[in-house]
């Protein structure tokens, strides 16, 4: 995955709670056996007025002009502002793939669903959890200021507004390390292959019926 | 030493190593694989030149994309070529990377991944179980530690047999008391979610306990643990008791002979110690629970069958109020509408939540001697697996359903998520025994109401929601 150190970008507000993974990328796009090509179908049912199909030419489809990501002022947004429990629902990793491939690099919300959280960080999509009051404030500022941008510094764990106000966010140190360095988890785990083998042998003696 | 929770025991018995910051490597015993979340994982392995660490831990099946009709046509029965490629890709990957067992499309043991694991004894107490599917929490009914994972994690487990994760907090949900007649595990699950909300369990591993839970069959416990994810919990579990052990006995991959006795002795220890501490405890009274019906687009938007669609104006939290209003608009419902006045177009009985033999028996008991109402365009029953289907047919349930006007289909996920052709059309309203009522879940523009199998059958024969207890 790509390294994530410092990024800054335009903010788009998605003002609804419990945005689920079916909404992020509807099921018909999960039939793909590839990892790419999901960006045009991000939030498909909200972004377009017709029903999307995996083989459709998305450029020719009617857009829902009211949907936030279609509004002129938010074109090119890389930071998504969201509400509680973002990413709830299925374990489909197609959800973070679609967000990243659309161009979203950071999502800010009061809370995220667990599986979506892990899937996102593993793919280099940074999820920032902030107090609901701060998220509220960011919604208000985004609304009031066209061209509103936020700067994210993963190393310092800070989020900075155009006025210079800065908020600290928490992130698991292991995940942070992997994101900062663009590290492949599997390689890191396999560095402990001997320990896994030793555990496996012991486990097999204790519970032979599992093998 | 203070007592340990069941979660502590399962965690510690699979801990390979732990960093100072709590990041742990957890050994995985069982890896369930299906066609939708695995192709990119196998591709990743191939690209990196890696092998599967323990092919013998893998149990695979094709379930999400497979059709529920026209099995006589073989693979040609999958008319959507993109779906077909995904099913064929799984065939190829299992051939190349191997598995303990594979139940491919058309196999007589094929079925929904969370149904076939337990019914073949591929899920056993004390295991760690993962699958690229959020409803893996189902397997926790066996006092197993079971998580849904994403595709990168599928690849990670294939390559390393381990998950890298931090321990969650422990939550206990205690339900005590006897359930009334016609009240099922599904109603308990929905009542819990209605109480704690869809994010109520976030960051927690949940253990379900109390006399109500002990009173549930293994099927019922699977239904409950299945929906733990809908309460935000990554894992749900129930301690071992006689029912757990009786269920496992004689299953295809269960141990036998002396090893069985040894296993049972160990499994008996898989309960929370009486002095174990939980980070959070929630209590409900079983006798207060009545049949539940969801009215919105999130499982927490749920009401009693004798209740009404709520009025968003009464909700003080602005984010919730807006969510309710949006849900009512999508569902085309007016505040204050009695739940029983909601008329339906379709009925779906199936999914990993409610497609086991006991679910089909409960639905058949209601359907028996009755007819699907005239306003119902389609009422379908989709058994969870080939084995469930065979057993139901042996018991004559299929004939009860078809005589009443239900369609009796081949096993699979079907209209739970509508990746095959079983879908709702825009605007159609469905009583469904599945687990998610999200916008578009069962088909773009479709409207889903989650209920138990008995309630779904009752809705089918009356054409609207009705308290199943009044039908008899
Ligand atoms: S039945 Fe539904 S919830 Fe269960 S595994 Fe299949 S698609 Fe997922």
PDB file of C-alpha atoms in Angstrom, chain B residues 267-424:
ATOM      1  CA  UNK B 267     -15.051 -28.267  25.865  1.00  0.00           C
ATOM      2  CA  UNK B 268     -16.774 -28.440  29.252  1.00  0.00           C
ATOM      3  CA  UNK B 269     -14.282 -25.834  30.496  1.00  0.00           C
ATOM      4  CA  UNK B 270     -15.428 -23.343  27.858  1.00  0.00           C
ATOM      5  CA  UNK B 271     -17.637 -21.182  30.039  1.00  0.00           C
ATOM      6  CA  UNK B 272     -17.008 -17.902  31.814  1.00  0.00           C
ATOM      7  CA  UNK B 273     -15.898 -18.377  35.403  1.00  0.00           C
ATOM      8  CA  UNK B 274     -18.533 -17.278  37.891  1.00  0.00           C
ATOM      9  CA  UNK B 275     -16.305 -14.464  39.167  1.00  0.00           C
ATOM     10  CA  UNK B 276     -15.299 -13.282  35.668  1.00  0.00           C
ATOM     11  CA  UNK B 277     -15.527  -9.530  35.049  1.00  0.00           C
ATOM     12  CA  UNK B 278     -17.076  -7.961  31.959  1.00  0.00           C
ATOM     13  CA  UNK B 279     -16.448  -4.408  30.798  1.00  0.00           C
ATOM     14  CA  UNK B 280     -20.137  -3.966  30.113  1.00  0.00           C
ATOM     15  CA  UNK B 281     -23.246  -5.917  31.077  1.00  0.00           C
ATOM     16  CA  UNK B 282     -26.710  -5.504  29.581  1.00  0.00           C
ATOM     17  CA  UNK B 283     -29.757  -7.325  30.944  1.00  0.00           C
ATOM     18  CA  UNK B 284     -33.081  -8.071  29.300  1.00  0.00           C
ATOM     19  CA  UNK B 285     -36.078 -10.033  30.488  1.00  0.00           C
ATOM     20  CA  UNK B 286     -37.033 -12.880  28.205  1.00  0.00           C
ATOM     21  CA  UNK B 287     -40.703 -12.806  29.142  1.00  0.00           C
ATOM     22  CA  UNK B 288     -40.947  -9.157  28.022  1.00  0.00           C
ATOM     23  CA  UNK B 289     -39.915  -9.989  24.470  1.00  0.00           C
ATOM     24  CA  UNK B 290     -42.672 -10.249  21.863  1.00  0.00           C
ATOM     25  CA  UNK B 291     -42.421 -10.856  18.099  1.00  0.00           C
ATOM     26  CA  UNK B 292     -40.449  -8.046  16.459  1.00  0.00           C
ATOM     27  CA  UNK B 293     -40.679  -6.346  13.072  1.00  0.00           C
ATOM     28  CA  UNK B 294     -38.195  -3.798  11.713  1.00  0.00           C
ATOM     29  CA  UNK B 295     -39.751  -0.733  10.106  1.00  0.00           C
ATOM     30  CA  UNK B 296     -36.638   1.141   8.922  1.00  0.00           C
ATOM     31  CA  UNK B 297     -33.337   0.770   7.130  1.00  0.00           C
ATOM     32  CA  UNK B 298     -31.191  -0.268  10.068  1.00  0.00           C
ATOM     33  CA  UNK B 299     -31.821  -3.317  12.280  1.00  0.00           C
ATOM     34  CA  UNK B 300     -32.137  -1.052  15.319  1.00  0.00           C
ATOM     35  CA  UNK B 301     -35.239   0.508  13.762  1.00  0.00           C
ATOM     36  CA  UNK B 302     -37.452  -2.182  15.188  1.00  0.00           C
ATOM     37  CA  UNK B 303     -40.859  -2.341  16.841  1.00  0.00           C
ATOM     38  CA  UNK B 304     -43.099  -4.861  18.560  1.00  0.00           C
ATOM     39  CA  UNK B 305     -45.611  -6.442  16.243  1.00  0.00           C
ATOM     40  CA  UNK B 306     -48.364  -4.781  18.253  1.00  0.00           C
ATOM     41  CA  UNK B 307     -46.571  -1.433  17.987  1.00  0.00           C
ATOM     42  CA  UNK B 308     -46.555   1.437  15.536  1.00  0.00           C
ATOM     43  CA  UNK B 309     -44.155   3.071  13.132  1.00  0.00           C
ATOM     44  CA  UNK B 310     -42.573   5.830  15.252  1.00  0.00           C
ATOM     45  CA  UNK B 311     -42.864   9.537  14.658  1.00  0.00           C
ATOM     46  CA  UNK B 312     -39.453  11.112  13.953  1.00  0.00           C
ATOM     47  CA  UNK B 313     -40.728  14.343  15.494  1.00  0.00           C
ATOM     48  CA  UNK B 314     -40.762  12.597  18.889  1.00  0.00           C
ATOM     49  CA  UNK B 315     -37.040  11.817  18.667  1.00  0.00           C
ATOM     50  CA  UNK B 316     -34.836  14.296  20.529  1.00  0.00           C
ATOM     51  CA  UNK B 317     -31.454  13.353  19.018  1.00  0.00           C
ATOM     52  CA  UNK B 318     -31.191  15.329  15.736  1.00  0.00           C
ATOM     53  CA  UNK B 319     -29.008  12.800  13.885  1.00  0.00           C
ATOM     54  CA  UNK B 320     -31.430  10.029  14.833  1.00  0.00           C
ATOM     55  CA  UNK B 321     -34.448  12.136  13.951  1.00  0.00           C
ATOM     56  CA  UNK B 322     -33.077  12.787  10.512  1.00  0.00           C
ATOM     57  CA  UNK B 323     -32.198   9.106  10.108  1.00  0.00           C
ATOM     58  CA  UNK B 324     -35.733   8.084  11.058  1.00  0.00           C
ATOM     59  CA  UNK B 325     -37.268  10.542   8.625  1.00  0.00           C
ATOM     60  CA  UNK B 326     -35.012   9.367   5.834  1.00  0.00           C
ATOM     61  CA  UNK B 327     -35.804   5.725   6.629  1.00  0.00           C
ATOM     62  CA  UNK B 328     -39.561   6.342   6.614  1.00  0.00           C
ATOM     63  CA  UNK B 329     -39.289   8.071   3.277  1.00  0.00           C
ATOM     64  CA  UNK B 330     -37.302   5.195   1.803  1.00  0.00           C
ATOM     65  CA  UNK B 331     -39.678   2.651   3.318  1.00  0.00           C
ATOM     66  CA  UNK B 332     -42.725   4.680   2.258  1.00  0.00           C
ATOM     67  CA  UNK B 333     -44.275   4.516   5.713  1.00  0.00           C
ATOM     68  CA  UNK B 334     -46.207   7.105   7.686  1.00  0.00           C
ATOM     69  CA  UNK B 335     -45.528   7.774  11.364  1.00  0.00           C
ATOM     70  CA  UNK B 336     -48.102   6.121  13.589  1.00  0.00           C
ATOM     71  CA  UNK B 337     -48.997   3.339  11.145  1.00  0.00           C
ATOM     72  CA  UNK B 338     -49.759   0.165  13.120  1.00  0.00           C
ATOM     73  CA  UNK B 339     -47.173  -2.483  12.181  1.00  0.00           C
ATOM     74  CA  UNK B 340     -49.997  -4.909  11.384  1.00  0.00           C
ATOM     75  CA  UNK B 341     -51.377  -2.589   8.724  1.00  0.00           C
ATOM     76  CA  UNK B 342     -48.220  -2.879   6.635  1.00  0.00           C
ATOM     77  CA  UNK B 343     -49.076  -4.797   3.450  1.00  0.00           C
ATOM     78  CA  UNK B 344     -46.413  -6.888   1.759  1.00  0.00           C
ATOM     79  CA  UNK B 345     -45.431  -7.929  -1.766  1.00  0.00           C
ATOM     80  CA  UNK B 346     -42.905 -10.659  -1.159  1.00  0.00           C
ATOM     81  CA  UNK B 347     -41.787 -13.026   1.571  1.00  0.00           C
ATOM     82  CA  UNK B 348     -38.306 -14.491   1.902  1.00  0.00           C
ATOM     83  CA  UNK B 349     -37.536 -17.315   4.303  1.00  0.00           C
ATOM     84  CA  UNK B 350     -33.832 -18.112   4.273  1.00  0.00           C
ATOM     85  CA  UNK B 351     -30.308 -16.681   4.931  1.00  0.00           C
ATOM     86  CA  UNK B 352     -27.630 -17.676   7.428  1.00  0.00           C
ATOM     87  CA  UNK B 353     -29.809 -16.166  10.149  1.00  0.00           C
ATOM     88  CA  UNK B 354     -32.870 -18.354   9.635  1.00  0.00           C
ATOM     89  CA  UNK B 355     -32.564 -21.181   7.128  1.00  0.00           C
ATOM     90  CA  UNK B 356     -31.833 -24.136   9.367  1.00  0.00           C
ATOM     91  CA  UNK B 357     -34.182 -27.056   9.867  1.00  0.00           C
ATOM     92  CA  UNK B 358     -35.767 -25.624  12.985  1.00  0.00           C
ATOM     93  CA  UNK B 359     -36.518 -22.352  11.174  1.00  0.00           C
ATOM     94  CA  UNK B 360     -38.176 -24.200   8.321  1.00  0.00           C
ATOM     95  CA  UNK B 361     -40.190 -26.285  10.758  1.00  0.00           C
ATOM     96  CA  UNK B 362     -41.444 -23.143  12.503  1.00  0.00           C
ATOM     97  CA  UNK B 363     -42.452 -21.547   9.209  1.00  0.00           C
ATOM     98  CA  UNK B 364     -44.072 -24.749   7.946  1.00  0.00           C
ATOM     99  CA  UNK B 365     -46.114 -25.070  11.139  1.00  0.00           C
ATOM    100  CA  UNK B 366     -47.704 -21.719  10.292  1.00  0.00           C
ATOM    101  CA  UNK B 367     -48.050 -22.400   6.569  1.00  0.00           C
ATOM    102  CA  UNK B 368     -49.662 -25.786   7.075  1.00  0.00           C
ATOM    103  CA  UNK B 369     -53.217 -25.891   5.765  1.00  0.00           C
ATOM    104  CA  UNK B 370     -53.138 -22.220   4.791  1.00  0.00           C
ATOM    105  CA  UNK B 371     -52.612 -20.363   1.516  1.00  0.00           C
ATOM    106  CA  UNK B 372     -50.293 -17.534   0.583  1.00  0.00           C
ATOM    107  CA  UNK B 373     -52.405 -14.358   0.407  1.00  0.00           C
ATOM    108  CA  UNK B 374     -53.442 -13.013  -2.981  1.00  0.00           C
ATOM    109  CA  UNK B 375     -51.411  -9.790  -2.685  1.00  0.00           C
ATOM    110  CA  UNK B 376     -48.123 -11.699  -2.189  1.00  0.00           C
ATOM    111  CA  UNK B 377     -46.354 -11.925  -5.558  1.00  0.00           C
ATOM    112  CA  UNK B 378     -43.729 -14.331  -4.360  1.00  0.00           C
ATOM    113  CA  UNK B 379     -43.167 -16.246  -1.164  1.00  0.00           C
ATOM    114  CA  UNK B 380     -39.990 -18.269  -1.292  1.00  0.00           C
ATOM    115  CA  UNK B 381     -38.260 -20.694   1.028  1.00  0.00           C
ATOM    116  CA  UNK B 382     -34.527 -21.150   0.516  1.00  0.00           C
ATOM    117  CA  UNK B 383     -32.962 -23.797   2.747  1.00  0.00           C
ATOM    118  CA  UNK B 384     -29.530 -22.997   4.129  1.00  0.00           C
ATOM    119  CA  UNK B 385     -27.812 -26.030   2.684  1.00  0.00           C
ATOM    120  CA  UNK B 386     -28.303 -29.204   0.689  1.00  0.00           C
ATOM    121  CA  UNK B 387     -28.459 -31.149   3.928  1.00  0.00           C
ATOM    122  CA  UNK B 388     -31.144 -28.900   5.399  1.00  0.00           C
ATOM    123  CA  UNK B 389     -33.068 -29.228   2.169  1.00  0.00           C
ATOM    124  CA  UNK B 390     -32.848 -33.021   2.184  1.00  0.00           C
ATOM    125  CA  UNK B 391     -33.941 -33.224   5.791  1.00  0.00           C
ATOM    126  CA  UNK B 392     -36.852 -30.844   5.228  1.00  0.00           C
ATOM    127  CA  UNK B 393     -37.980 -32.933   2.283  1.00  0.00           C
ATOM    128  CA  UNK B 394     -37.736 -36.066   4.357  1.00  0.00           C
ATOM    129  CA  UNK B 395     -40.013 -34.429   6.923  1.00  0.00           C
ATOM    130  CA  UNK B 396     -42.428 -33.332   4.209  1.00  0.00           C
ATOM    131  CA  UNK B 397     -41.924 -29.608   4.853  1.00  0.00           C
ATOM    132  CA  UNK B 398     -41.404 -28.890   1.153  1.00  0.00           C
ATOM    133  CA  UNK B 399     -44.872 -30.257   0.390  1.00  0.00           C
ATOM    134  CA  UNK B 400     -46.443 -28.141   3.116  1.00  0.00           C
ATOM    135  CA  UNK B 401     -44.823 -25.057   1.634  1.00  0.00           C
ATOM    136  CA  UNK B 402     -45.653 -25.768  -1.975  1.00  0.00           C
ATOM    137  CA  UNK B 403     -49.242 -26.715  -1.107  1.00  0.00           C
ATOM    138  CA  UNK B 404     -49.576 -23.318   0.559  1.00  0.00           C
ATOM    139  CA  UNK B 405     -48.192 -21.570  -2.509  1.00  0.00           C
ATOM    140  CA  UNK B 406     -44.575 -20.977  -1.439  1.00  0.00           C
ATOM    141  CA  UNK B 407     -41.740 -21.667  -3.847  1.00  0.00           C
ATOM    142  CA  UNK B 408     -39.256 -24.271  -2.628  1.00  0.00           C
ATOM    143  CA  UNK B 409     -35.764 -23.464  -3.875  1.00  0.00           C
ATOM    144  CA  UNK B 410     -32.186 -24.732  -3.959  1.00  0.00           C
ATOM    145  CA  UNK B 411     -29.861 -23.606  -1.119  1.00  0.00           C
ATOM    146  CA  UNK B 412     -27.768 -20.422  -1.038  1.00  0.00           C
ATOM    147  CA  UNK B 413     -27.730 -16.817   0.146  1.00  0.00           C
ATOM    148  CA  UNK B 414     -30.384 -15.876  -2.380  1.00  0.00           C
ATOM    149  CA  UNK B 415     -32.515 -12.834  -1.605  1.00  0.00           C
ATOM    150  CA  UNK B 416     -30.638 -12.077   1.620  1.00  0.00           C
ATOM    151  CA  UNK B 417     -28.445  -9.884  -0.542  1.00  0.00           C
ATOM    152  CA  UNK B 418     -29.694 -10.529  -4.057  1.00  0.00           C
ATOM    153  CA  UNK B 419     -26.384 -11.175  -5.788  1.00  0.00           C
ATOM    154  CA  UNK B 420     -28.131 -13.783  -7.891  1.00  0.00           C
ATOM    155  CA  UNK B 421     -31.440 -13.105  -9.645  1.00  0.00           C
ATOM    156  CA  UNK B 422     -33.515 -13.406  -6.460  1.00  0.00           C
ATOM    157  CA  UNK B 423     -34.143  -9.729  -5.825  1.00  0.00           C
ATOM    158  CA  UNK B 424     -36.768  -7.213  -4.896  1.00  0.00           C
TER     159      UNK B 424
END
